[in-house]
PDB file of C-alpha atoms in Angstrom:
ATOM      1  CA  MET C   8      93.142  37.050   4.427  1.00 56.00           C
ATOM      2  CA  LYS C   9      91.302  33.788   3.814  1.00 54.00           C
ATOM      3  CA  THR C  10      91.218  33.115   7.551  1.00 59.00           C
ATOM      4  CA  ALA C  11      89.647  36.515   8.193  1.00 54.00           C
ATOM      5  CA  THR C  12      87.086  35.884   5.463  1.00 57.00           C
ATOM      6  CA  LEU C  13      86.183  32.474   6.962  1.00 50.00           C
ATOM      7  CA  GLU C  14      85.793  34.054  10.396  1.00 52.00           C
ATOM      8  CA  VAL C  15      83.407  36.650   8.992  1.00 50.00           C
ATOM      9  CA  GLN C  16      81.443  33.955   7.181  1.00 54.00           C
ATOM     10  CA  ASN C  17      81.244  31.827  10.305  1.00 51.00           C
ATOM     11  CA  THR C  18      80.125  34.825  12.323  1.00 57.00           C
ATOM     12  CA  ASN C  19      77.433  35.653   9.748  1.00 57.00           C
ATOM     13  CA  LEU C  20      76.286  32.022   9.695  1.00 56.00           C
ATOM     14  CA  THR C  21      76.096  31.883  13.483  1.00 62.00           C
ATOM     15  CA  SER C  22      74.147  35.160  13.528  1.00 63.00           C
ATOM     16  CA  ALA C  23      71.749  33.907  10.877  1.00 64.00           C
ATOM     17  CA  LEU C  24      71.165  30.622  12.705  1.00 71.00           C
ATOM     18  CA  GLY C  25      70.650  32.497  15.953  1.00 72.00           C
ATOM     19  CA  ARG C  26      68.096  34.749  14.280  1.00 79.00           C
ATOM     20  CA  LEU C  27      66.330  31.754  12.755  1.00 79.00           C
ATOM     21  CA  ALA C  28      66.170  29.994  16.130  1.00 84.00           C
ATOM     22  CA  ALA C  29      64.860  33.166  17.798  1.00 86.00           C
ATOM     23  CA  ASP C  30      62.191  33.573  15.115  1.00 82.00           C
ATOM     24  CA  PHE C  31      61.110  29.956  15.508  1.00 78.00           C
ATOM     25  CA  ALA C  32      60.891  30.382  19.281  1.00 85.00           C
ATOM     26  CA  GLU C  33      58.777  33.480  18.838  1.00 86.00           C
ATOM     27  CA  LEU C  34      56.560  31.811  16.225  1.00 86.00           C
ATOM     28  CA  VAL C  35      55.729  28.899  18.526  1.00 82.00           C
ATOM     29  CA  LYS C  36      55.500  31.185  21.596  1.00 85.00           C
ATOM     30  CA  ALA C  37      58.198  29.271  23.441  1.00 82.00           C
ATOM     31  CA  ARG C  38      57.543  30.763  26.874  1.00 84.00           C
ATOM     32  CA  LEU C  39      53.828  30.022  26.661  1.00 82.00           C
ATOM     33  CA  THR C  40      54.579  26.521  25.379  1.00 84.00           C
ATOM     34  CA  LEU C  41      56.900  25.943  28.348  1.00 86.00           C
ATOM     35  CA  LEU C  42      54.037  26.795  30.705  1.00 89.00           C
ATOM     36  CA  VAL C  43      51.829  24.320  28.805  1.00 90.00           C
ATOM     37  CA  LEU C  44      54.482  21.636  29.342  1.00 92.00           C
ATOM     38  CA  LEU C  45      54.632  22.333  33.074  1.00 94.00           C
ATOM     39  CA  THR C  46      50.882  21.932  33.450  1.00 96.00           C
ATOM     40  CA  THR C  47      50.908  18.798  31.275  1.00 96.00           C
ATOM     41  CA  ALA C  48      53.670  17.243  33.349  1.00 96.00           C
ATOM     42  CA  ALA C  49      51.857  18.122  36.568  1.00 96.00           C
ATOM     43  CA  GLY C  50      48.656  16.527  35.257  1.00 97.00           C
ATOM     44  CA  PHE C  51      50.542  13.353  34.358  1.00 97.00           C
ATOM     45  CA  TYR C  52      52.330  13.172  37.720  1.00 96.00           C
ATOM     46  CA  LEU C  53      49.152  13.725  39.730  1.00 96.00           C
ATOM     47  CA  GLY C  54      47.247  11.166  37.684  1.00 95.00           C
ATOM     48  CA  ALA C  55      49.937   8.472  37.603  1.00 93.00           C
ATOM     49  CA  GLU C  56      50.178   5.572  39.998  1.00 90.00           C
ATOM     50  CA  PRO C  57      53.618   5.028  41.587  1.00 89.00           C
ATOM     51  CA  PRO C  58      56.249   4.355  40.452  1.00 91.00           C
ATOM     52  CA  ILE C  59      56.235   7.215  37.938  1.00 90.00           C
ATOM     53  CA  ASP C  60      56.957   6.113  34.358  1.00 93.00           C
ATOM     54  CA  TYR C  61      59.305   8.879  33.237  1.00 94.00           C
ATOM     55  CA  VAL C  62      59.475   7.554  29.677  1.00 95.00           C
ATOM     56  CA  ALA C  63      55.692   7.916  29.401  1.00 96.00           C
ATOM     57  CA  LEU C  64      56.022  11.388  30.937  1.00 96.00           C
ATOM     58  CA  PHE C  65      58.515  12.335  28.217  1.00 96.00           C
ATOM     59  CA  HIS C  66      56.144  11.051  25.522  1.00 97.00           C
ATOM     60  CA  VAL C  67      53.181  13.127  26.664  1.00 97.00           C
ATOM     61  CA  VAL C  68      55.289  16.254  27.203  1.00 96.00           C
ATOM     62  CA  PHE C  69      56.910  15.960  23.777  1.00 96.00           C
ATOM     63  CA  GLY C  70      53.632  15.330  21.965  1.00 96.00           C
ATOM     64  CA  THR C  71      51.877  18.160  23.781  1.00 96.00           C
ATOM     65  CA  ALA C  72      54.796  20.496  23.082  1.00 94.00           C
ATOM     66  CA  ALA C  73      54.530  19.857  19.365  1.00 95.00           C
ATOM     67  CA  ALA C  74      50.762  20.353  19.377  1.00 96.00           C
ATOM     68  CA  ALA C  75      51.004  23.582  21.393  1.00 95.00           C
ATOM     69  CA  ALA C  76      53.763  24.922  19.154  1.00 94.00           C
ATOM     70  CA  GLY C  77      51.690  24.121  16.083  1.00 95.00           C
ATOM     71  CA  ALA C  78      48.647  25.925  17.460  1.00 95.00           C
ATOM     72  CA  ALA C  79      50.759  28.979  18.293  1.00 94.00           C
ATOM     73  CA  ALA C  80      52.242  29.076  14.773  1.00 94.00           C
ATOM     74  CA  LEU C  81      48.806  28.734  13.169  1.00 94.00           C
ATOM     75  CA  ASN C  82      47.474  31.531  15.388  1.00 94.00           C
ATOM     76  CA  GLN C  83      50.280  33.853  14.276  1.00 93.00           C
ATOM     77  CA  TRP C  84      49.748  32.910  10.641  1.00 94.00           C
ATOM     78  CA  TRP C  85      46.029  33.699  10.946  1.00 93.00           C
ATOM     79  CA  GLU C  86      46.564  37.024  12.729  1.00 91.00           C
ATOM     80  CA  ARG C  87      49.644  38.202  10.806  1.00 91.00           C
ATOM     81  CA  LYS C  88      47.923  41.305   9.380  1.00 91.00           C
ATOM     82  CA  LEU C  89      46.430  42.231  12.731  1.00 88.00           C
ATOM     83  CA  ASP C  90      49.745  41.646  14.513  1.00 86.00           C
ATOM     84  CA  ALA C  91      51.288  44.190  12.155  1.00 88.00           C
ATOM     85  CA  LEU C  92      48.926  46.842  13.579  1.00 87.00           C
ATOM     86  CA  MET C  93      49.947  46.296  17.183  1.00 89.00           C
ATOM     87  CA  HIS C  94      53.139  47.654  18.727  1.00 86.00           C
ATOM     88  CA  ARG C  95      53.677  44.603  20.947  1.00 86.00           C
ATOM     89  CA  THR C  96      53.355  42.087  18.062  1.00 85.00           C
ATOM     90  CA  ARG C  97      54.501  43.845  14.915  1.00 89.00           C
ATOM     91  CA  THR C  98      58.067  42.569  15.350  1.00 88.00           C
ATOM     92  CA  ARG C  99      56.966  38.945  15.227  1.00 90.00           C
ATOM     93  CA  PRO C 100      58.626  37.044  12.365  1.00 90.00           C
ATOM     94  CA  VAL C 101      55.644  36.948   9.972  1.00 89.00           C
ATOM     95  CA  PRO C 102      54.351  40.560  10.221  1.00 91.00           C
ATOM     96  CA  ALA C 103      57.956  41.816  10.291  1.00 88.00           C
ATOM     97  CA  GLY C 104      58.652  39.984   7.027  1.00 87.00           C
ATOM     98  CA  ARG C 105      61.404  37.705   8.336  1.00 90.00           C
ATOM     99  CA  MET C 106      59.245  34.659   7.657  1.00 89.00           C
ATOM    100  CA  ARG C 107      56.805  34.057   4.812  1.00 93.00           C
ATOM    101  CA  PRO C 108      53.171  33.303   5.748  1.00 92.00           C
ATOM    102  CA  ALA C 109      53.346  30.009   3.844  1.00 94.00           C
ATOM    103  CA  GLU C 110      56.293  28.938   5.989  1.00 92.00           C
ATOM    104  CA  ALA C 111      54.425  29.697   9.213  1.00 92.00           C
ATOM    105  CA  LEU C 112      51.353  27.853   7.933  1.00 93.00           C
ATOM    106  CA  THR C 113      53.397  24.808   6.935  1.00 94.00           C
ATOM    107  CA  LEU C 114      55.190  24.693  10.285  1.00 93.00           C
ATOM    108  CA  GLY C 115      51.912  25.118  12.154  1.00 94.00           C
ATOM    109  CA  VAL C 116      50.182  22.307  10.305  1.00 95.00           C
ATOM    110  CA  ALA C 117      53.203  20.004  10.484  1.00 96.00           C
ATOM    111  CA  LEU C 118      53.732  20.517  14.223  1.00 96.00           C
ATOM    112  CA  SER C 119      50.032  20.080  14.973  1.00 96.00           C
ATOM    113  CA  ILE C 120      49.869  16.798  13.043  1.00 96.00           C
ATOM    114  CA  LEU C 121      53.126  15.648  14.639  1.00 96.00           C
ATOM    115  CA  GLY C 122      51.859  16.392  18.142  1.00 97.00           C
ATOM    116  CA  VAL C 123      48.478  14.701  17.768  1.00 97.00           C
ATOM    117  CA  GLY C 124      49.972  11.761  15.875  1.00 97.00           C
ATOM    118  CA  TYR C 125      52.757  11.260  18.397  1.00 97.00           C
ATOM    119  CA  LEU C 126      50.304  11.258  21.314  1.00 98.00           C
ATOM    120  CA  THR C 127      48.153   8.724  19.485  1.00 97.00           C
ATOM    121  CA  MET C 128      51.041   6.324  18.970  1.00 96.00           C
ATOM    122  CA  ALA C 129      53.105   6.912  22.125  1.00 96.00           C
ATOM    123  CA  CYS C 130      50.341   7.581  24.659  1.00 95.00           C
ATOM    124  CA  ASN C 131      46.659   6.907  23.940  1.00 95.00           C
ATOM    125  CA  ALA C 132      43.726   8.071  21.865  1.00 96.00           C
ATOM    126  CA  LEU C 133      42.189  10.150  24.674  1.00 97.00           C
ATOM    127  CA  SER C 134      45.280  12.319  25.180  1.00 97.00           C
ATOM    128  CA  ALA C 135      45.558  12.779  21.400  1.00 97.00           C
ATOM    129  CA  ALA C 136      41.870  13.724  21.119  1.00 97.00           C
ATOM    130  CA  LEU C 137      42.281  16.332  23.868  1.00 97.00           C
ATOM    131  CA  ALA C 138      45.318  17.813  22.089  1.00 97.00           C
ATOM    132  CA  ALA C 139      43.352  17.971  18.827  1.00 97.00           C
ATOM    133  CA  LEU C 140      40.445  19.615  20.656  1.00 96.00           C
ATOM    134  CA  THR C 141      42.851  22.187  22.102  1.00 96.00           C
ATOM    135  CA  ILE C 142      44.099  23.118  18.631  1.00 96.00           C
ATOM    136  CA  VAL C 143      40.594  23.309  17.143  1.00 96.00           C
ATOM    137  CA  ILE C 144      39.199  25.555  19.891  1.00 95.00           C
ATOM    138  CA  TYR C 145      42.272  27.796  19.884  1.00 95.00           C
ATOM    139  CA  ILE C 146      42.381  28.288  16.109  1.00 94.00           C
ATOM    140  CA  PHE C 147      38.730  28.096  15.050  1.00 94.00           C
ATOM    141  CA  GLY C 148      37.077  29.307  18.245  1.00 93.00           C
ATOM    142  CA  TYR C 149      39.255  31.758  20.113  1.00 92.00           C
ATOM    143  CA  THR C 150      41.170  33.316  17.205  1.00 90.00           C
ATOM    144  CA  PRO C 151      38.223  34.527  15.080  1.00 91.00           C
ATOM    145  CA  LEU C 152      36.176  35.362  18.193  1.00 92.00           C
ATOM    146  CA  LYS C 153      38.720  37.979  19.255  1.00 89.00           C
ATOM    147  CA  ARG C 154      37.246  40.448  16.765  1.00 90.00           C
ATOM    148  CA  ALA C 155      33.634  39.406  17.386  1.00 89.00           C
ATOM    149  CA  SER C 156      32.968  39.170  21.127  1.00 89.00           C
ATOM    150  CA  THR C 157      34.507  39.875  24.510  1.00 88.00           C
ATOM    151  CA  ALA C 158      33.701  36.241  25.314  1.00 90.00           C
ATOM    152  CA  ASN C 159      36.915  35.388  23.451  1.00 90.00           C
ATOM    153  CA  THR C 160      38.922  35.512  26.714  1.00 90.00           C
ATOM    154  CA  PHE C 161      36.774  32.811  28.334  1.00 90.00           C
ATOM    155  CA  VAL C 162      36.772  30.675  25.168  1.00 92.00           C
ATOM    156  CA  GLY C 163      40.544  31.100  24.847  1.00 92.00           C
ATOM    157  CA  ALA C 164      40.992  29.954  28.443  1.00 94.00           C
ATOM    158  CA  ILE C 165      39.494  26.555  27.576  1.00 94.00           C
ATOM    159  CA  PRO C 166      42.377  25.281  25.407  1.00 94.00           C
ATOM    160  CA  GLY C 167      44.760  26.781  27.937  1.00 94.00           C
ATOM    161  CA  ALA C 168      43.179  24.630  30.669  1.00 96.00           C
ATOM    162  CA  ILE C 169      43.197  21.323  28.773  1.00 96.00           C
ATOM    163  CA  PRO C 170      46.957  20.441  28.948  1.00 96.00           C
ATOM    164  CA  PRO C 171      46.851  19.025  32.514  1.00 97.00           C
ATOM    165  CA  MET C 172      43.978  16.845  31.355  1.00 97.00           C
ATOM    166  CA  ILE C 173      46.179  15.614  28.496  1.00 97.00           C
ATOM    167  CA  GLY C 174      48.801  14.612  31.035  1.00 97.00           C
ATOM    168  CA  TRP C 175      46.223  12.939  33.259  1.00 97.00           C
ATOM    169  CA  ALA C 176      44.695  11.074  30.299  1.00 97.00           C
ATOM    170  CA  ALA C 177      48.142   9.844  29.239  1.00 96.00           C
ATOM    171  CA  ALA C 178      48.703   8.476  32.773  1.00 95.00           C
ATOM    172  CA  ARG C 179      45.314   6.864  33.342  1.00 94.00           C
ATOM    173  CA  GLY C 180      43.478   6.652  30.057  1.00 93.00           C
ATOM    174  CA  THR C 181      40.393   8.234  31.646  1.00 93.00           C
ATOM    175  CA  LEU C 182      39.319  11.596  33.069  1.00 94.00           C
ATOM    176  CA  GLU C 183      38.295  11.534  36.713  1.00 93.00           C
ATOM    177  CA  ALA C 184      37.364  14.311  39.112  1.00 95.00           C
ATOM    178  CA  GLY C 185      41.035  15.095  39.725  1.00 95.00           C
ATOM    179  CA  ALA C 186      41.581  15.954  36.070  1.00 96.00           C
ATOM    180  CA  TRP C 187      38.545  18.210  36.028  1.00 97.00           C
ATOM    181  CA  SER C 188      39.701  20.016  39.171  1.00 97.00           C
ATOM    182  CA  LEU C 189      42.999  20.821  37.447  1.00 97.00           C
ATOM    183  CA  PHE C 190      41.083  22.019  34.383  1.00 97.00           C
ATOM    184  CA  ALA C 191      38.979  24.368  36.549  1.00 97.00           C
ATOM    185  CA  ILE C 192      42.060  25.804  38.261  1.00 97.00           C
ATOM    186  CA  LEU C 193      43.814  26.561  34.960  1.00 97.00           C
ATOM    187  CA  LEU C 194      40.634  28.006  33.461  1.00 97.00           C
ATOM    188  CA  LEU C 195      40.082  30.476  36.299  1.00 97.00           C
ATOM    189  CA  TRP C 196      43.771  31.373  36.647  1.00 97.00           C
ATOM    190  CA  GLN C 197      43.925  32.588  33.070  1.00 95.00           C
ATOM    191  CA  LEU C 198      41.159  35.185  33.448  1.00 95.00           C
ATOM    192  CA  PRO C 199      42.854  37.714  35.785  1.00 95.00           C
ATOM    193  CA  HIS C 200      46.111  36.938  33.975  1.00 95.00           C
ATOM    194  CA  PHE C 201      44.638  37.997  30.622  1.00 93.00           C
ATOM    195  CA  PHE C 202      42.532  40.830  32.034  1.00 94.00           C
ATOM    196  CA  ALA C 203      45.734  42.455  33.291  1.00 94.00           C
ATOM    197  CA  ILE C 204      47.425  42.061  29.890  1.00 93.00           C
ATOM    198  CA  ALA C 205      44.372  43.310  28.014  1.00 92.00           C
ATOM    199  CA  TRP C 206      44.138  46.468  30.124  1.00 91.00           C
ATOM    200  CA  MET C 207      47.856  47.233  29.849  1.00 92.00           C
ATOM    201  CA  TYR C 208      47.685  46.931  26.052  1.00 90.00           C
ATOM    202  CA  ARG C 209      44.084  48.087  25.553  1.00 89.00           C
ATOM    203  CA  GLU C 210      45.053  50.670  22.936  1.00 87.00           C
ATOM    204  CA  ASP C 211      46.997  48.057  20.967  1.00 86.00           C
ATOM    205  CA  TYR C 212      44.082  45.632  21.048  1.00 87.00           C
ATOM    206  CA  SER C 213      41.682  48.362  19.953  1.00 86.00           C
ATOM    207  CA  ARG C 214      44.006  49.283  17.086  1.00 87.00           C
ATOM    208  CA  ALA C 215      43.709  45.701  15.799  1.00 83.00           C
ATOM    209  CA  GLY C 216      39.950  45.603  16.344  1.00 85.00           C
ATOM    210  CA  PHE C 217      40.067  43.000  19.100  1.00 87.00           C
ATOM    211  CA  ARG C 218      37.091  43.072  21.457  1.00 88.00           C
ATOM    212  CA  MET C 219      38.296  42.728  25.042  1.00 88.00           C
ATOM    213  CA  ILE C 220      36.691  43.663  28.356  1.00 85.00           C
ATOM    214  CA  SER C 221      39.331  46.384  28.508  1.00 86.00           C
ATOM    215  CA  SER C 222      37.843  48.043  25.424  1.00 82.00           C
ATOM    216  CA  ASP C 223      36.624  51.521  26.482  1.00 83.00           C
ATOM    217  CA  ASP C 224      37.547  50.624  30.074  1.00 79.00           C
ATOM    218  CA  HIS C 225      39.661  53.740  30.460  1.00 83.00           C
ATOM    219  CA  SER C 226      39.348  53.812  34.246  1.00 86.00           C
ATOM    220  CA  GLY C 227      40.268  50.142  34.614  1.00 81.00           C
ATOM    221  CA  GLU C 228      37.336  49.527  36.966  1.00 90.00           C
ATOM    222  CA  ARG C 229      35.761  46.799  34.837  1.00 92.00           C
ATOM    223  CA  SER C 230      39.005  44.904  34.251  1.00 91.00           C
ATOM    224  CA  ALA C 231      40.125  45.191  37.856  1.00 92.00           C
ATOM    225  CA  SER C 232      36.784  44.222  39.420  1.00 94.00           C
ATOM    226  CA  GLN C 233      36.552  41.171  37.154  1.00 94.00           C
ATOM    227  CA  SER C 234      40.106  40.230  38.135  1.00 95.00           C
ATOM    228  CA  VAL C 235      39.199  40.404  41.834  1.00 96.00           C
ATOM    229  CA  PHE C 236      36.077  38.289  41.273  1.00 96.00           C
ATOM    230  CA  PHE C 237      37.889  35.508  39.477  1.00 97.00           C
ATOM    231  CA  CYS C 238      40.804  35.533  41.924  1.00 97.00           C
ATOM    232  CA  ILE C 239      38.310  34.983  44.757  1.00 96.00           C
ATOM    233  CA  LEU C 240      36.611  32.212  42.785  1.00 97.00           C
ATOM    234  CA  LEU C 241      40.018  30.676  42.091  1.00 97.00           C
ATOM    235  CA  LEU C 242      40.813  30.645  45.809  1.00 97.00           C
ATOM    236  CA  VAL C 243      37.760  28.451  46.355  1.00 96.00           C
ATOM    237  CA  ILE C 244      38.145  26.171  43.328  1.00 96.00           C
ATOM    238  CA  ALA C 245      41.875  25.676  43.794  1.00 96.00           C
ATOM    239  CA  GLY C 246      41.119  23.738  46.964  1.00 96.00           C
ATOM    240  CA  LEU C 247      39.253  21.013  45.056  1.00 96.00           C
ATOM    241  CA  PRO C 248      42.260  18.687  44.498  1.00 97.00           C
ATOM    242  CA  ALA C 249      42.400  18.076  48.274  1.00 95.00           C
ATOM    243  CA  PHE C 250      38.709  17.236  48.436  1.00 95.00           C
ATOM    244  CA  VAL C 251      38.796  14.829  45.503  1.00 94.00           C
ATOM    245  CA  GLY C 252      41.733  13.012  47.033  1.00 91.00           C
ATOM    246  CA  ILE C 253      44.650  13.628  44.680  1.00 94.00           C
ATOM    247  CA  VAL C 254      46.618  15.661  47.261  1.00 95.00           C
ATOM    248  CA  THR C 255      46.727  15.753  51.041  1.00 94.00           C
ATOM    249  CA  PHE C 256      45.007  18.465  53.064  1.00 94.00           C
ATOM    250  CA  ALA C 257      48.394  20.031  53.770  1.00 94.00           C
ATOM    251  CA  TYR C 258      48.048  21.481  50.271  1.00 96.00           C
ATOM    252  CA  LEU C 259      45.143  23.659  51.420  1.00 96.00           C
ATOM    253  CA  ALA C 260      47.334  25.811  53.661  1.00 95.00           C
ATOM    254  CA  ILE C 261      49.706  26.603  50.780  1.00 96.00           C
ATOM    255  CA  GLU C 262      46.838  27.193  48.371  1.00 96.00           C
ATOM    256  CA  LEU C 263      45.110  29.605  50.742  1.00 96.00           C
ATOM    257  CA  VAL C 264      48.281  31.668  51.189  1.00 97.00           C
ATOM    258  CA  LEU C 265      48.966  31.836  47.442  1.00 97.00           C
ATOM    259  CA  GLY C 266      45.347  32.583  46.627  1.00 97.00           C
ATOM    260  CA  GLY C 267      45.162  35.254  49.308  1.00 96.00           C
ATOM    261  CA  LEU C 268      48.207  37.022  47.920  1.00 97.00           C
ATOM    262  CA  PHE C 269      46.752  36.813  44.410  1.00 97.00           C
ATOM    263  CA  ILE C 270      43.522  38.432  45.644  1.00 97.00           C
ATOM    264  CA  ALA C 271      45.451  41.144  47.475  1.00 97.00           C
ATOM    265  CA  VAL C 272      47.337  42.113  44.314  1.00 97.00           C
ATOM    266  CA  ALA C 273      44.085  42.100  42.298  1.00 97.00           C
ATOM    267  CA  MET C 274      42.483  44.378  44.901  1.00 97.00           C
ATOM    268  CA  ARG C 275      45.478  46.679  44.652  1.00 96.00           C
ATOM    269  CA  PHE C 276      44.815  46.906  40.918  1.00 95.00           C
ATOM    270  CA  LEU C 277      41.159  47.732  41.659  1.00 94.00           C
ATOM    271  CA  LYS C 278      42.179  50.455  44.121  1.00 93.00           C
ATOM    272  CA  MET C 279      44.941  52.082  42.056  1.00 92.00           C
ATOM    273  CA  ARG C 280      43.980  51.210  38.472  1.00 90.00           C
ATOM    274  CA  THR C 281      47.378  52.066  37.021  1.00 93.00           C
ATOM    275  CA  ALA C 282      49.543  50.331  34.460  1.00 91.00           C
ATOM    276  CA  GLY C 283      51.993  49.477  37.240  1.00 93.00           C
ATOM    277  CA  ALA C 284      49.279  47.814  39.316  1.00 94.00           C
ATOM    278  CA  ALA C 285      48.073  45.840  36.281  1.00 94.00           C
ATOM    279  CA  ARG C 286      51.619  44.736  35.518  1.00 96.00           C
ATOM    280  CA  LEU C 287      52.109  43.584  39.101  1.00 96.00           C
ATOM    281  CA  LEU C 288      48.946  41.477  38.797  1.00 96.00           C
ATOM    282  CA  PHE C 289      50.290  39.987  35.575  1.00 95.00           C
ATOM    283  CA  ILE C 290      53.647  39.158  37.184  1.00 95.00           C
ATOM    284  CA  THR C 291      51.918  37.765  40.251  1.00 96.00           C
ATOM    285  CA  SER C 292      49.835  35.451  38.073  1.00 96.00           C
ATOM    286  CA  ILE C 293      53.018  34.111  36.454  1.00 94.00           C
ATOM    287  CA  VAL C 294      54.571  33.423  39.852  1.00 96.00           C
ATOM    288  CA  TYR C 295      51.375  31.998  41.374  1.00 97.00           C
ATOM    289  CA  LEU C 296      50.821  29.141  38.922  1.00 96.00           C
ATOM    290  CA  PRO C 297      54.250  27.413  39.121  1.00 95.00           C
ATOM    291  CA  LEU C 298      54.170  27.692  42.919  1.00 97.00           C
ATOM    292  CA  LEU C 299      50.710  26.136  43.015  1.00 97.00           C
ATOM    293  CA  LEU C 300      51.836  23.343  40.712  1.00 97.00           C
ATOM    294  CA  VAL C 301      54.820  22.663  42.976  1.00 96.00           C
ATOM    295  CA  ALA C 302      52.469  22.540  45.978  1.00 96.00           C
ATOM    296  CA  LEU C 303      50.232  20.039  44.164  1.00 97.00           C
ATOM    297  CA  VAL C 304      53.159  17.831  43.233  1.00 96.00           C
ATOM    298  CA  LEU C 305      54.757  17.905  46.709  1.00 95.00           C
ATOM    299  CA  THR C 306      51.493  17.079  48.494  1.00 96.00           C
ATOM    300  CA  LYS C 307      50.350  14.303  46.176  1.00 95.00           C
ATOM    301  CA  SER C 308      48.449  11.694  48.185  1.00 87.00           C
TER     302      SER C 308
END
């Protein structure tokens, strides 16, 4: 009898710990944070002189991970009441009541301080300053702007484009043209990515009072045409790393193929303007970026 009781207790404990871990992962937007780490690592690798210092790479990735997780937690704390109004976010730990707002705030602040502080001590002041800037823009710029202006998407893309610069700064201590080319690529990539999401969930965003370019865009023409425009612009800008000398010109062939496919999917969204076409653009954007990063790493000059 006691053995059965202990088994039940152990099962309940395991379930509770699993739920806690899942809530933490959702609070810090683990999948988004993973993408941030990939771009940070790529920035470090492309900026570093051989041989690569993998201990330094770990330091910048760890510090950036903590900072990104902190920003995500603070964002969810700030928007907890609005998240409760949206179908796609109402099950998050804070609006669902599984985590108290004070807990999310404490975790967000602690992780943000940890990330910036760790980068200061383990890397350098420039990488730490960039991480702090990322948090400030994301929380005090992008978050409140979502209910004020459709410009929020562009502003929100800025902190999303800074991580490769953090990696570069950790490797070199300065920001050269190569770092800025990576920033431009990440900035432009995010726009069709978010336009697709915003149109798919336009009713949800409207319910929360968020002002997106998809607001009142029932036909999808505005969202799709903007996606095509920025995909074309990305095709051009994504070639910059070859021209500033951080990768060989072999990279251009890969970049042109990936960019061309991205444009084709965006044009399909413009032609069809269906939820399925928007979702395909969203999925394509997720596939495009890691492949481009791999191409950059493999063709480093």
